[in-house]
Amino acid sequence: MAITADQIPGYRAGTWVIDPTHSEVSFSVRHLAISKVKGKFENFDATFVTAENPLESSVQASAEVASVNTNEKNRDGHLRTGDFFAAEEFPQLTFASTGAREDKGDLLVDGELTMRGVTKPVTFNFEFGGFGEDPYGNYKAGFTATTVVKREDFGLTWNAPLEKGGLLLGSDVTISIDVQAALQA
């Protein structure tokens, strides 16, 4: 049975814009084969259109590559170079949804992720946080979406061997998006 709008408390159809002060686009990757390095993009934007049928909703999103922040200035500078994101040549990461579906009770959002000029299909696991009105009368939605991609699939192949074996960086990158968005009048 497909998910319907009446199964989601507070659901409203319409166009939503992201509230960047209450949202975050972050990532993590295995480092030294023992821990994870986490980072985020400081500048990002997204528009969501919720349809009467939630499974017909859509999203268009982007993040400014030069805004990458891992809380380490030298690493951030390296991530902007051709070894990784090539920020000058490919200044934006983008995502455009191609559909939504329910699978064993989970809501999945399929789409095309473009990074470093390479576009690949990805699926985000999507979790509604809820809907409600803020103290200023704005109707808000909250959600979290996560996916895991292979960085090499997007041309991010730089790595370094470790003295005792293995590689400095893992292949899997977890992308997490925590969003609060406002319904547009």
Coordinates of C-alpha atoms in Angstrom, one line a residue:
M1 CA 0.0 0.0 0.0
A2 CA 1.5 3.4 -1.0
I3 CA 1.9 6.2 1.5
T4 CA -0.8 8.9 1.2
A5 CA -1.0 12.5 2.4
D6 CA -3.6 11.7 5.1
Q7 CA -1.1 9.2 6.6
I8 CA 1.4 12.1 7.3
P9 CA 0.2 14.4 10.1
G10 CA 0.2 18.0 9.1
Y11 CA 1.2 17.3 5.4
R12 CA 0.5 20.1 3.0
A13 CA 1.0 20.3 -0.7
G14 CA 3.0 23.3 -2.0
T15 CA 6.4 24.8 -2.6
W16 CA 8.9 24.9 0.2
V17 CA 12.2 26.8 0.5
I18 CA 15.0 25.8 2.8
D19 CA 15.7 27.6 6.0
P20 CA 19.5 27.6 6.0
T21 CA 19.9 28.6 9.6
H22 CA 18.0 25.5 10.7
S23 CA 19.4 23.1 8.0
E24 CA 22.7 21.3 7.3
V25 CA 24.3 19.4 4.4
S26 CA 27.1 17.2 5.8
F27 CA 29.2 14.2 4.9
S28 CA 31.6 11.7 6.5
V29 CA 34.3 9.4 5.2
R30 CA 36.5 6.8 6.9
H31 CA 40.0 8.2 7.8
L32 CA 43.1 6.2 8.6
A33 CA 40.8 3.1 8.5
I34 CA 39.9 3.8 12.2
S35 CA 37.7 6.8 12.4
K36 CA 35.6 9.2 10.3
V37 CA 36.3 12.8 9.1
K38 CA 33.1 14.9 9.0
G39 CA 32.4 18.0 7.1
K40 CA 29.7 20.2 5.8
F41 CA 28.9 22.7 3.1
E42 CA 28.2 26.2 4.5
N43 CA 26.3 27.5 1.4
F44 CA 23.5 25.5 0.0
D45 CA 20.0 25.9 -1.4
A46 CA 17.0 23.7 -2.1
T47 CA 13.4 23.9 -3.3
F48 CA 10.9 21.2 -2.5
V49 CA 7.5 20.7 -4.1
T50 CA 5.2 18.5 -2.1
A51 CA 2.4 17.1 -4.3
E52 CA -1.1 16.0 -3.3
N53 CA 0.3 12.5 -3.6
P54 CA 3.5 12.6 -1.5
L55 CA 5.2 10.1 -3.9
E56 CA 4.9 12.7 -6.7
S57 CA 6.8 15.3 -4.8
S58 CA 10.2 16.7 -6.0
V59 CA 13.3 18.4 -4.9
Q60 CA 16.1 20.5 -6.6
A61 CA 19.1 21.2 -4.4
S62 CA 22.7 22.5 -4.7
A63 CA 25.7 23.2 -2.5
E64 CA 28.6 25.5 -3.2
V65 CA 31.8 23.4 -3.3
A66 CA 34.1 26.2 -2.1
S67 CA 32.0 26.4 1.1
V68 CA 33.3 23.0 2.3
N69 CA 34.2 23.0 6.0
T70 CA 35.8 20.2 7.9
N71 CA 37.1 22.5 10.7
E72 CA 40.6 22.1 9.4
K73 CA 41.7 25.0 7.0
N74 CA 44.5 23.0 5.2
R75 CA 42.3 20.0 4.6
D76 CA 39.4 22.3 3.3
G77 CA 41.9 23.9 0.9
H78 CA 43.0 20.5 -0.3
L79 CA 39.4 19.4 -0.8
R80 CA 38.8 22.4 -3.1
T81 CA 41.7 21.4 -5.4
G82 CA 41.7 19.1 -8.4
D83 CA 42.7 16.2 -6.1
F84 CA 39.1 16.2 -4.8
F85 CA 36.2 18.6 -5.8
A86 CA 38.0 20.8 -8.3
A87 CA 35.9 23.8 -7.0
E88 CA 37.0 26.3 -9.6
E89 CA 36.0 24.0 -12.5
F90 CA 33.0 22.5 -10.8
P91 CA 31.6 25.0 -8.3
Q92 CA 28.3 23.3 -7.5
L93 CA 27.1 19.9 -6.3
T94 CA 23.6 19.4 -7.4
F95 CA 20.7 16.9 -6.8
A96 CA 17.5 16.6 -8.8
S97 CA 14.9 14.1 -7.7
T98 CA 13.5 11.7 -10.3
G99 CA 10.9 10.1 -8.1
A100 CA 9.9 8.9 -4.7
R101 CA 8.7 5.5 -3.5
E102 CA 7.9 3.4 -0.5
D103 CA 9.9 0.3 0.2
K104 CA 9.0 -1.9 3.2
G105 CA 7.7 1.1 5.1
D106 CA 10.7 3.3 4.2
L107 CA 10.3 6.4 2.1
L108 CA 13.0 6.6 -0.6
V109 CA 13.8 9.6 -2.9
D110 CA 15.6 8.7 -6.1
G111 CA 17.5 11.3 -8.1
E112 CA 20.6 12.4 -10.0
L113 CA 23.6 13.6 -8.0
T114 CA 26.2 15.7 -9.9
M115 CA 29.6 16.1 -8.3
R116 CA 32.8 17.1 -10.1
G117 CA 30.9 17.1 -13.4
V118 CA 29.8 13.5 -13.0
T119 CA 26.1 12.6 -12.7
K120 CA 25.1 9.4 -11.1
P121 CA 21.8 8.0 -9.8
V122 CA 21.4 7.9 -6.0
T123 CA 18.7 7.0 -3.5
F124 CA 18.2 9.0 -0.3
N125 CA 16.5 7.4 2.7
F126 CA 14.0 10.0 3.7
E127 CA 12.5 10.6 7.1
F128 CA 9.9 13.2 7.9
G129 CA 10.5 15.0 11.1
G130 CA 7.1 16.6 11.0
F131 CA 5.2 19.7 10.1
G132 CA 4.2 22.7 12.2
E133 CA 3.9 26.5 12.6
D134 CA 6.7 28.6 14.0
P135 CA 6.2 31.5 16.4
Y136 CA 6.0 33.9 13.5
G137 CA 3.1 32.1 11.7
N138 CA 5.3 30.3 9.1
Y139 CA 4.3 26.7 8.3
K140 CA 7.5 24.6 8.4
A141 CA 8.5 21.0 7.5
G142 CA 11.4 19.1 8.8
F143 CA 13.1 16.0 7.5
T144 CA 16.4 14.1 7.3
A145 CA 17.7 12.4 4.2
T146 CA 20.8 10.1 4.0
T147 CA 22.7 8.2 1.3
V148 CA 26.0 6.5 0.8
V149 CA 28.0 7.0 -2.4
K150 CA 31.4 5.7 -3.6
R151 CA 33.6 8.8 -4.0
E152 CA 35.5 7.2 -6.9
D153 CA 32.3 7.0 -8.9
F154 CA 32.4 10.8 -9.0
G155 CA 36.1 11.2 -9.9
L156 CA 37.3 11.7 -6.3
T157 CA 40.1 9.2 -6.5
W158 CA 42.9 10.8 -4.6
N159 CA 44.2 8.7 -1.7
A160 CA 47.5 7.8 0.0
P161 CA 48.8 4.5 1.3
L162 CA 49.3 4.0 5.0
E163 CA 52.7 2.8 6.3
K164 CA 51.2 -0.3 7.9
G165 CA 48.9 -1.0 4.9
G166 CA 45.5 0.2 3.8
L167 CA 44.6 3.7 2.5
L168 CA 44.2 7.0 4.2
L169 CA 40.6 7.5 3.0
G170 CA 37.7 5.1 2.7
S171 CA 35.6 4.8 -0.4
D172 CA 32.2 5.2 1.1
V173 CA 30.9 8.7 1.8
T174 CA 27.8 9.2 3.8
I175 CA 25.8 12.3 2.8
S176 CA 23.3 13.6 5.4
I177 CA 20.8 16.4 4.9
D178 CA 18.9 17.8 7.8
V179 CA 16.3 20.3 6.7
Q180 CA 13.8 22.7 7.9
A181 CA 11.8 24.4 5.1
A182 CA 9.0 27.0 5.0
L183 CA 5.9 26.7 2.9
Q184 CA 5.6 29.5 0.4
A185 CA 2.4 31.5 0.2

